[in-house]
């Protein structure tokens, strides 16, 4: 058990949770009227995921959710962040509501509340109904209206009990990574499409906020971004300017419109006619006031000038250091910097780390234990950075470990394990890892080890 001295304690009202996402854990892909999502189509397309892995079964949480709540209770979690699968609620993307889909989340929410765990619901964690993708997906402005219909249906059903809502998870991934880099569903490679997708996503967020408020009185609503903490790779003015461009691409392109500034002028000039035409009123919708900002943090980026480096004319520099199984540098200082920079530059209100964690190649349980000292160390270092940031004035109010359990890591399939709970996919046996027990002790003490 961690000793709690005033120096290593978190604020008394600090919130401790863990997070997952529907497609990554639920399985039951073809049950109870669930429609096809872009991730079903993508993962079933040869060559798109490692080993051809799909989320068809995943952690079978759809059938094991009661056991999973028991493990959450054992860990002492105060909050659980999960996402709702849009294709379970509206299998055709819009229109007909699937009662069985609503019923699943209904019982999950009731089970959590009975266990004393506060549900934090993400509306969109990347599983767009395939029928909407067939009409252009996020490049089609009408998808924002379909998202409003979906938000209406789910918040009307859960809004009496769920009081924490996240509209979108990591819109950079559902735009640039999905429509330009092509690594995520639907796997397209067009920068213009990605810019159009960002705009529709932001519009969808802005339209959803008042719907959540109407159907969930007293609720807090926000959005989760995966910002990149960007550093110039050197002191040269060229690298510094490159880092500003990259920051514009990854961070300001989302933050500026969300906080009422429209798209950043320097980036509009850089992108030129790649930027699709927008309606001016969209920016009022997008800037709907929110109650908090969710940040997902894993690793920073070191950027150098590279005149051959695409639209942005940048390259990323590999730094010496420890890397996780995702080949992501372990660099907690960047979390500290981000927790101070974002609320300094934008009126975010309270911040929550809605994801933070690390993949390492775990061995299966031996003697009932999974020994994962690297992951425990990753958590300790990042929690210490978060604590320093709070002491320096960051409005950080809570932390969600990513992830509650090992799961389908998108294009990496089941080859990357992020859980604090080990999942044996053949038997669906769950085993709390050593890092999970460490996290349990942190929660119980509201403090990290000296
Ligand atoms: O697994 C993902 C999650 O779905 C979104 N944020 C990053 C995690 C690790 O890659």
Short mmCIF file of C-alpha atoms and ligand atoms in Angstrom, two decimals:
data_model
loop_
_atom_site.label_atom_id
_atom_site.label_comp_id
_atom_site.label_asym_id
_atom_site.label_seq_id
_atom_site.Cartn_x
_atom_site.Cartn_y
_atom_site.Cartn_z
CA UNK A 1 0.00 0.00 0.00
CA UNK A 2 1.34 3.44 -0.87
CA UNK A 3 2.28 5.73 2.00
CA UNK A 4 0.45 9.00 1.75
CA UNK A 5 2.42 12.06 2.63
CA UNK A 6 1.12 15.47 1.61
CA UNK A 7 3.71 15.60 -1.19
CA UNK A 8 2.51 12.48 -3.01
CA UNK A 9 -1.21 12.81 -2.40
CA UNK A 10 -3.71 13.79 -5.06
CA UNK A 11 -6.49 16.30 -4.31
CA UNK A 12 -9.26 14.76 -2.20
CA UNK A 13 -11.82 14.97 -5.00
CA UNK A 14 -9.50 13.51 -7.65
CA UNK A 15 -11.33 10.95 -9.83
CA UNK A 16 -9.80 7.54 -10.56
CA UNK A 17 -10.98 5.41 -13.45
CA UNK A 18 -10.12 3.14 -16.32
CA UNK A 19 -11.25 3.21 -19.94
CA UNK A 20 -12.25 0.95 -22.83
CA UNK A 21 -14.03 1.29 -26.17
CA UNK A 22 -16.90 -0.72 -27.63
CA UNK A 23 -15.28 -2.25 -30.71
CA UNK A 24 -12.14 -3.10 -28.77
CA UNK A 25 -13.84 -5.20 -26.09
CA UNK A 26 -17.48 -6.04 -26.76
CA UNK A 27 -17.38 -8.75 -29.42
CA UNK A 28 -20.92 -10.04 -30.19
CA UNK A 29 -20.54 -8.36 -33.54
CA UNK A 30 -23.57 -10.02 -35.03
CA UNK A 31 -25.84 -10.25 -32.02
CA UNK A 32 -29.09 -8.59 -31.04
CA UNK A 33 -29.47 -6.59 -34.22
CA UNK A 34 -26.13 -4.77 -34.23
CA UNK A 35 -25.37 -3.28 -37.65
CA UNK A 36 -22.02 -3.42 -39.46
CA UNK A 37 -19.46 -0.78 -38.57
CA UNK A 38 -16.53 0.51 -40.61
CA UNK A 39 -14.24 -1.46 -38.31
CA UNK A 40 -16.07 -4.73 -39.09
CA UNK A 41 -15.63 -4.06 -42.79
CA UNK A 42 -12.03 -2.86 -42.45
CA UNK A 43 -10.81 -5.65 -40.16
CA UNK A 44 -12.41 -8.26 -42.40
CA UNK A 45 -10.56 -6.84 -45.41
CA UNK A 46 -7.34 -8.83 -45.93
CA UNK A 47 -4.17 -6.94 -45.06
CA UNK A 48 -5.74 -4.22 -42.94
CA UNK A 49 -5.01 -5.60 -39.45
CA UNK A 50 -2.15 -7.66 -38.13
CA UNK A 51 -2.88 -11.40 -38.46
CA UNK A 52 -6.25 -10.47 -39.92
CA UNK A 53 -7.55 -9.94 -36.37
CA UNK A 54 -11.09 -8.60 -35.97
CA UNK A 55 -13.27 -7.41 -33.11
CA UNK A 56 -15.86 -10.17 -33.74
CA UNK A 57 -15.26 -11.68 -30.29
CA UNK A 58 -12.60 -9.47 -28.67
CA UNK A 59 -13.00 -9.71 -24.86
CA UNK A 60 -16.60 -10.84 -25.24
CA UNK A 61 -17.48 -8.11 -22.78
CA UNK A 62 -21.01 -8.17 -24.21
CA UNK A 63 -21.48 -11.42 -22.28
CA UNK A 64 -18.91 -10.92 -19.51
CA UNK A 65 -19.83 -7.40 -18.41
CA UNK A 66 -21.02 -8.52 -14.99
CA UNK A 67 -17.66 -10.19 -14.25
CA UNK A 68 -15.89 -7.15 -15.60
CA UNK A 69 -17.76 -4.90 -13.18
CA UNK A 70 -16.71 -7.23 -10.36
CA UNK A 71 -13.05 -6.78 -11.32
CA UNK A 72 -13.53 -3.00 -11.51
CA UNK A 73 -14.90 -3.16 -7.99
CA UNK A 74 -11.90 -5.18 -6.87
CA UNK A 75 -9.62 -2.50 -8.30
CA UNK A 76 -11.55 0.20 -6.44
CA UNK A 77 -12.35 2.13 -9.62
CA UNK A 78 -14.50 5.19 -9.02
CA UNK A 79 -15.36 5.70 -12.68
CA UNK A 80 -15.46 3.61 -15.83
CA UNK A 81 -15.17 5.19 -19.26
CA UNK A 82 -16.68 3.09 -22.06
CA UNK A 83 -18.10 3.86 -25.47
CA UNK A 84 -21.44 3.05 -26.99
CA UNK A 85 -21.49 1.27 -30.35
CA UNK A 86 -23.52 3.45 -32.68
CA UNK A 87 -24.39 0.42 -34.90
CA UNK A 88 -26.00 -1.31 -31.91
CA UNK A 89 -28.31 1.66 -31.37
CA UNK A 90 -29.02 2.67 -34.98
CA UNK A 91 -28.04 -0.30 -37.16
CA UNK A 92 -28.80 1.70 -40.31
CA UNK A 93 -26.91 4.72 -38.99
CA UNK A 94 -30.08 6.80 -38.63
CA UNK A 95 -33.79 6.18 -38.32
CA UNK A 96 -34.79 2.89 -36.72
CA UNK A 97 -33.66 2.48 -33.09
CA UNK A 98 -32.64 -1.02 -31.96
CA UNK A 99 -34.16 -1.65 -28.53
CA UNK A 100 -31.79 -4.54 -27.78
CA UNK A 101 -28.81 -2.22 -28.21
CA UNK A 102 -30.27 0.32 -25.80
CA UNK A 103 -31.08 -2.47 -23.34
CA UNK A 104 -27.46 -3.65 -23.27
CA UNK A 105 -26.12 -0.26 -22.19
CA UNK A 106 -29.05 0.22 -19.86
CA UNK A 107 -28.10 -2.84 -17.82
CA UNK A 108 -24.39 -2.01 -17.98
CA UNK A 109 -25.08 1.45 -16.54
CA UNK A 110 -27.33 0.04 -13.83
CA UNK A 111 -24.69 -2.56 -12.95
CA UNK A 112 -22.02 0.10 -12.65
CA UNK A 113 -24.16 2.33 -10.50
CA UNK A 114 -25.04 -0.58 -8.22
CA UNK A 115 -21.30 -1.20 -7.84
CA UNK A 116 -20.75 2.45 -6.94
CA UNK A 117 -18.86 3.14 -10.19
CA UNK A 118 -19.68 6.31 -12.14
CA UNK A 119 -20.23 5.70 -15.85
CA UNK A 120 -18.42 8.03 -18.26
CA UNK A 121 -19.85 7.46 -21.71
CA UNK A 122 -18.08 8.20 -24.97
CA UNK A 123 -20.56 8.54 -27.82
CA UNK A 124 -18.13 7.91 -30.66
CA UNK A 125 -15.00 5.81 -30.45
CA UNK A 126 -14.58 5.12 -34.17
CA UNK A 127 -17.23 2.50 -35.01
CA UNK A 128 -19.19 4.43 -37.62
CA UNK A 129 -22.10 2.46 -39.12
CA UNK A 130 -20.89 1.14 -42.48
CA UNK A 131 -24.05 2.34 -44.23
CA UNK A 132 -23.01 5.90 -43.44
CA UNK A 133 -19.52 5.28 -44.77
CA UNK A 134 -21.16 4.08 -47.99
CA UNK A 135 -22.51 7.65 -48.27
CA UNK A 136 -19.10 9.24 -47.65
CA UNK A 137 -18.75 8.74 -43.91
CA UNK A 138 -17.25 11.68 -42.08
CA UNK A 139 -16.49 13.46 -45.35
CA UNK A 140 -20.25 13.85 -45.76
CA UNK A 141 -21.76 16.69 -43.77
CA UNK A 142 -24.99 14.70 -43.36
CA UNK A 143 -23.13 12.30 -41.04
CA UNK A 144 -23.18 15.04 -38.39
CA UNK A 145 -26.99 15.00 -38.55
CA UNK A 146 -27.04 11.22 -38.25
CA UNK A 147 -24.79 11.56 -35.19
CA UNK A 148 -27.34 13.96 -33.72
CA UNK A 149 -30.06 11.32 -34.17
CA UNK A 150 -27.90 8.72 -32.50
CA UNK A 151 -27.04 11.09 -29.65
CA UNK A 152 -30.73 11.82 -29.20
CA UNK A 153 -31.58 8.12 -28.90
CA UNK A 154 -28.84 7.14 -26.47
CA UNK A 155 -28.97 10.20 -24.23
CA UNK A 156 -32.75 10.00 -24.00
CA UNK A 157 -32.40 6.45 -22.72
CA UNK A 158 -29.39 6.84 -20.40
CA UNK A 159 -29.48 10.54 -19.61
CA UNK A 160 -31.31 10.09 -16.31
CA UNK A 161 -28.41 8.03 -14.91
CA UNK A 162 -25.33 8.91 -16.96
CA UNK A 163 -24.06 12.37 -16.04
CA UNK A 164 -20.67 12.39 -17.79
CA UNK A 165 -20.57 12.38 -21.57
CA UNK A 166 -17.73 12.57 -24.07
CA UNK A 167 -18.91 13.31 -27.59
CA UNK A 168 -15.91 12.14 -29.62
CA UNK A 169 -12.77 10.22 -28.87
CA UNK A 170 -9.62 11.48 -30.64
CA UNK A 171 -11.06 13.12 -33.76
CA UNK A 172 -7.50 13.32 -35.19
CA UNK A 173 -7.62 9.52 -35.49
CA UNK A 174 -11.08 9.39 -37.05
CA UNK A 175 -10.00 12.00 -39.61
CA UNK A 176 -6.30 12.10 -40.48
CA UNK A 177 -5.39 8.55 -39.44
CA UNK A 178 -8.49 7.16 -41.15
CA UNK A 179 -8.95 9.28 -44.29
CA UNK A 180 -5.40 10.43 -45.02
CA UNK A 181 -2.85 8.04 -43.49
CA UNK A 182 -5.16 5.11 -44.15
CA UNK A 183 -4.12 3.07 -41.13
CA UNK A 184 -7.59 3.11 -39.60
CA UNK A 185 -11.01 2.45 -41.08
CA UNK A 186 -12.06 3.30 -43.74
CA UNK A 187 -8.41 3.31 -44.85
CA UNK A 188 -8.45 6.19 -47.34
CA UNK A 189 -5.43 8.26 -48.40
CA UNK A 190 -6.62 11.76 -49.13
CA UNK A 191 -5.59 14.85 -47.19
CA UNK A 192 -8.61 16.74 -48.53
CA UNK A 193 -10.95 14.02 -47.31
CA UNK A 194 -9.31 14.17 -43.89
CA UNK A 195 -9.89 17.92 -43.65
CA UNK A 196 -13.53 17.44 -44.62
CA UNK A 197 -13.81 14.66 -42.02
CA UNK A 198 -12.44 16.91 -39.27
CA UNK A 199 -15.02 19.52 -40.08
CA UNK A 200 -17.95 17.08 -39.98
CA UNK A 201 -16.65 15.55 -36.75
CA UNK A 202 -16.37 18.93 -35.07
CA UNK A 203 -19.81 19.86 -36.31
CA UNK A 204 -21.18 16.56 -34.98
CA UNK A 205 -19.63 17.35 -31.60
CA UNK A 206 -21.10 20.86 -31.53
CA UNK A 207 -24.57 19.65 -32.53
CA UNK A 208 -24.48 16.87 -29.93
CA UNK A 209 -23.62 19.05 -26.92
CA UNK A 210 -27.06 20.73 -26.57
CA UNK A 211 -28.80 17.39 -27.18
CA UNK A 212 -26.88 15.83 -24.30
CA UNK A 213 -27.76 18.79 -22.08
CA UNK A 214 -31.45 18.55 -22.95
CA UNK A 215 -31.70 14.80 -22.30
CA UNK A 216 -29.33 14.56 -19.36
CA UNK A 217 -30.11 17.41 -16.98
CA UNK A 218 -27.16 18.50 -14.90
CA UNK A 219 -24.73 16.40 -16.96
CA UNK A 220 -21.16 17.36 -17.74
CA UNK A 221 -20.22 17.08 -21.38
CA UNK A 222 -16.87 17.37 -23.10
CA UNK A 223 -14.70 16.03 -25.90
CA UNK A 224 -11.53 13.93 -25.78
CA UNK A 225 -8.54 14.91 -27.91
CA UNK A 226 -5.27 13.12 -28.47
CA UNK A 227 -3.09 16.16 -28.72
CA UNK A 228 0.54 15.76 -29.61
CA UNK A 229 2.96 17.51 -27.29
CA UNK A 230 5.32 18.83 -29.95
CA UNK A 231 8.95 19.85 -29.48
CA UNK A 232 11.33 21.18 -32.13
CA UNK A 233 14.07 18.59 -32.71
CA UNK A 234 16.72 21.33 -32.46
CA UNK A 235 17.05 25.04 -31.69
CA UNK A 236 17.27 25.94 -35.37
CA UNK A 237 14.64 28.41 -36.53
CA UNK A 238 13.66 26.00 -39.33
CA UNK A 239 12.90 23.22 -36.83
CA UNK A 240 11.07 25.63 -34.57
CA UNK A 241 8.88 26.77 -37.46
CA UNK A 242 8.30 23.12 -38.41
CA UNK A 243 7.14 22.38 -34.85
CA UNK A 244 4.69 25.30 -35.04
CA UNK A 245 3.28 23.86 -38.29
CA UNK A 246 2.93 20.41 -36.74
CA UNK A 247 1.27 21.89 -33.68
CA UNK A 248 -1.13 23.65 -36.04
CA UNK A 249 -1.91 20.39 -37.80
CA UNK A 250 -2.31 18.15 -34.76
CA UNK A 251 -3.48 20.47 -32.00
CA UNK A 252 -4.59 23.95 -33.00
CA UNK A 253 -6.70 22.69 -35.95
CA UNK A 254 -8.95 21.09 -33.31
CA UNK A 255 -8.52 23.34 -30.29
CA UNK A 256 -8.95 26.69 -32.05
CA UNK A 257 -12.42 25.98 -33.49
CA UNK A 258 -13.56 24.19 -30.32
CA UNK A 259 -12.74 27.31 -28.31
CA UNK A 260 -14.31 29.79 -30.70
CA UNK A 261 -11.38 30.90 -32.85
CA UNK A 262 -12.17 29.11 -36.11
CA UNK A 263 -9.38 27.32 -37.95
CA UNK A 264 -5.91 28.84 -37.40
CA UNK A 265 -4.96 31.38 -40.05
CA UNK A 266 -1.39 30.11 -40.56
CA UNK A 267 -2.72 26.61 -41.32
CA UNK A 268 -5.47 27.88 -43.61
CA UNK A 269 -2.75 29.62 -45.61
CA UNK A 270 -0.57 26.51 -45.64
CA UNK A 271 -3.41 24.20 -46.72
CA UNK A 272 -4.77 26.65 -49.32
CA UNK A 273 -7.43 25.17 -51.57
CA UNK A 274 -7.22 21.78 -49.89
CA UNK A 275 -9.53 23.23 -47.24
CA UNK A 276 -13.17 22.49 -48.11
CA UNK A 277 -15.75 25.29 -48.15
CA UNK A 278 -17.44 25.79 -44.76
CA UNK A 279 -20.49 27.64 -43.61
CA UNK A 280 -19.47 30.50 -41.30
CA UNK A 281 -22.21 29.59 -38.80
CA UNK A 282 -20.60 26.17 -38.32
CA UNK A 283 -18.01 27.73 -36.06
CA UNK A 284 -20.67 28.91 -33.60
CA UNK A 285 -22.03 25.36 -33.47
CA UNK A 286 -18.58 23.82 -33.03
CA UNK A 287 -17.73 26.18 -30.19
CA UNK A 288 -20.65 25.03 -28.02
CA UNK A 289 -19.52 25.55 -24.40
CA UNK A 290 -18.33 22.36 -22.73
CA UNK A 291 -17.71 21.42 -19.10
CA UNK A 292 -14.32 19.75 -19.38
CA UNK A 293 -11.68 18.66 -21.85
CA UNK A 294 -10.48 15.06 -22.01
CA UNK A 295 -6.84 14.47 -22.94
CA UNK A 296 -5.40 11.16 -24.06
CA UNK A 297 -1.66 11.17 -23.60
CA UNK A 298 0.89 8.50 -24.53
CA UNK A 299 4.04 10.00 -26.08
CA UNK A 300 5.40 13.27 -27.48
CA UNK A 301 6.69 14.22 -30.96
CA UNK A 302 10.02 15.79 -31.89
CA UNK A 303 9.72 17.59 -35.19
CA UNK A 304 12.31 18.77 -37.70
CA UNK A 305 11.97 20.77 -40.87
CA UNK A 306 11.78 18.58 -43.97
CA UNK A 307 10.92 20.35 -47.19
CA UNK A 308 10.03 16.98 -48.74
CA UNK A 309 7.77 16.11 -45.81
CA UNK A 310 4.34 16.43 -47.43
CA UNK A 311 1.94 19.32 -47.00
CA UNK A 312 3.41 20.19 -43.61
CA UNK A 313 7.07 19.95 -44.71
CA UNK A 314 8.03 18.20 -41.46
CA UNK A 315 9.67 15.00 -40.30
CA UNK A 316 9.75 13.38 -36.90
CA UNK A 317 13.03 12.72 -35.11
CA UNK A 318 13.60 9.58 -33.07
CA UNK A 319 14.99 10.29 -29.62
CA UNK A 320 17.11 8.06 -27.44
CA UNK A 321 15.17 6.56 -24.56
CA UNK A 322 12.85 3.80 -23.44
CA UNK A 323 10.18 2.71 -25.90
CA UNK A 324 6.97 0.73 -25.34
CA UNK A 325 5.76 -2.14 -27.53
CA UNK A 326 4.03 0.46 -29.72
CA UNK A 327 7.48 1.96 -30.31
CA UNK A 328 6.32 5.04 -28.40
CA UNK A 329 8.89 6.94 -26.35
CA UNK A 330 8.29 6.99 -22.61
CA UNK A 331 8.49 10.70 -21.80
CA UNK A 332 6.33 11.82 -18.85
CA UNK A 333 7.68 15.38 -18.97
CA UNK A 334 5.54 15.92 -22.06
CA UNK A 335 2.42 15.04 -20.10
CA UNK A 336 3.41 17.66 -17.54
CA UNK A 337 3.97 20.23 -20.30
CA UNK A 338 0.69 19.42 -22.00
CA UNK A 339 -1.31 19.66 -18.78
CA UNK A 340 -0.03 23.19 -18.37
CA UNK A 341 0.07 24.36 -21.97
CA UNK A 342 -3.46 23.48 -23.04
CA UNK A 343 -5.34 25.30 -20.24
CA UNK A 344 -2.92 28.22 -20.52
CA UNK A 345 -3.73 28.69 -24.22
CA UNK A 346 -7.44 27.75 -24.18
CA UNK A 347 -10.34 28.21 -21.72
CA UNK A 348 -10.71 24.45 -21.24
CA UNK A 349 -12.15 24.40 -17.73
CA UNK A 350 -11.38 21.17 -15.85
CA UNK A 351 -9.12 18.64 -17.54
CA UNK A 352 -9.34 14.86 -17.30
CA UNK A 353 -6.73 12.44 -18.56
CA UNK A 354 -9.21 10.14 -20.28
CA UNK A 355 -6.47 7.73 -21.43
CA UNK A 356 -2.89 7.05 -20.46
CA UNK A 357 -1.06 3.76 -20.39
CA UNK A 358 1.38 1.52 -22.21
CA UNK A 359 1.63 -1.70 -24.22
CA UNK A 360 4.30 -4.20 -23.23
CA UNK A 361 4.67 -7.84 -24.28
CA UNK A 362 3.20 -9.55 -21.20
CA UNK A 363 3.73 -13.20 -20.40
CA UNK A 364 0.60 -15.22 -19.63
CA UNK A 365 -0.24 -15.57 -15.94
CA UNK A 366 2.07 -17.73 -13.84
CA UNK A 367 1.01 -18.60 -10.27
CA UNK A 368 -1.98 -16.32 -10.83
CA UNK A 369 0.26 -13.31 -11.44
CA UNK A 370 1.18 -11.23 -14.48
CA UNK A 371 4.45 -9.49 -13.78
CA UNK A 372 4.55 -6.22 -15.75
CA UNK A 373 7.02 -3.94 -13.97
CA UNK A 374 7.55 -1.73 -17.04
CA UNK A 375 3.86 -0.87 -17.23
CA UNK A 376 3.66 -0.20 -13.48
CA UNK A 377 6.66 2.05 -13.85
CA UNK A 378 5.09 3.86 -16.80
CA UNK A 379 2.02 4.55 -14.66
CA UNK A 380 4.05 5.70 -11.68
CA UNK A 381 6.09 8.13 -13.77
CA UNK A 382 3.08 9.59 -15.53
CA UNK A 383 1.06 9.91 -12.36
CA UNK A 384 3.98 11.72 -10.78
CA UNK A 385 4.08 14.08 -13.78
CA UNK A 386 0.32 14.66 -13.44
CA UNK A 387 0.77 15.43 -9.78
CA UNK A 388 3.54 17.93 -10.50
CA UNK A 389 1.29 19.57 -13.07
CA UNK A 390 -1.53 19.92 -10.53
CA UNK A 391 0.91 21.47 -8.06
CA UNK A 392 1.93 23.92 -10.80
CA UNK A 393 -1.68 24.96 -11.33
CA UNK A 394 -3.11 22.57 -13.93
CA UNK A 395 -6.89 22.10 -13.51
CA UNK A 396 -6.53 18.32 -13.78
CA UNK A 397 -9.43 16.61 -11.98
CA UNK A 398 -9.12 12.94 -12.81
CA UNK A 399 -7.29 10.11 -14.53
CA UNK A 400 -8.40 7.06 -16.52
CA UNK A 401 -5.95 4.25 -17.17
CA UNK A 402 -5.90 2.86 -20.69
CA UNK A 403 -6.94 0.24 -20.62
CA UNK A 404 -9.04 -1.63 -18.13
CA UNK A 405 -8.21 -4.83 -20.03
CA UNK A 406 -6.17 -6.07 -22.95
CA UNK A 407 -8.18 -5.67 -26.11
CA UNK A 408 -8.31 -5.30 -29.89
CA UNK A 409 -5.67 -2.67 -30.59
CA UNK A 410 -7.05 -1.63 -33.99
CA UNK A 411 -4.61 -2.19 -36.86
CA UNK A 412 -2.34 -4.07 -34.42
CA UNK A 413 -5.06 -6.58 -33.60
CA UNK A 414 -4.41 -8.55 -30.43
CA UNK A 415 -0.62 -8.24 -30.63
CA UNK A 416 -0.44 -5.22 -28.35
CA UNK A 417 -1.60 -5.46 -24.74
CA UNK A 418 -2.52 -2.23 -22.94
CA UNK A 419 -4.58 -3.69 -20.09
CA UNK A 420 -4.11 -3.53 -16.37
CA UNK A 421 -6.08 -6.77 -16.60
CA UNK A 422 -4.67 -9.61 -18.69
CA UNK A 423 -7.15 -11.28 -21.05
CA UNK A 424 -6.63 -14.85 -22.20
CA UNK A 425 -8.56 -14.60 -25.48
CA UNK A 426 -8.98 -18.39 -25.80
CA UNK A 427 -10.72 -18.79 -22.44
CA UNK A 428 -11.80 -15.19 -21.74
CA UNK A 429 -10.12 -15.56 -18.35
CA UNK A 430 -9.23 -12.20 -16.76
CA UNK A 431 -6.19 -11.81 -14.46
CA UNK A 432 -5.32 -8.54 -12.75
CA UNK A 433 -1.72 -7.66 -13.65
CA UNK A 434 0.78 -6.40 -11.09
CA UNK A 435 0.27 -2.92 -12.59
CA UNK A 436 -3.44 -3.28 -11.83
CA UNK A 437 -2.72 -4.04 -8.19
CA UNK A 438 -0.35 -1.09 -8.08
CA UNK A 439 -3.11 1.11 -9.53
CA UNK A 440 -5.56 -0.28 -6.96
CA UNK A 441 -3.17 0.79 -4.21
CA UNK A 442 -2.77 4.26 -5.71
CA UNK A 443 -6.54 4.66 -5.80
CA UNK A 444 -6.96 3.40 -2.23
CA UNK A 445 -4.28 5.76 -0.91
CA UNK A 446 -5.13 8.60 -3.34
CA UNK A 447 -1.36 8.87 -3.59
CA UNK A 448 1.61 7.41 -5.42
CA UNK A 449 4.48 5.53 -3.81
CA UNK A 450 7.37 7.57 -2.51
O1 LIG B 1 -6.39 1.72 -28.08
C1 LIG B 1 -6.32 3.08 -28.35
C2 LIG B 1 -7.62 3.77 -28.03
O2 LIG B 1 -8.69 3.20 -28.71
C3 LIG B 1 -7.55 5.22 -28.41
N1 LIG B 1 -6.38 5.85 -27.86
C4 LIG B 1 -5.11 5.19 -28.01
C5 LIG B 1 -5.22 3.75 -27.56
C6 LIG B 1 -3.86 3.04 -27.73
O3 LIG B 1 -3.45 3.07 -29.05
#
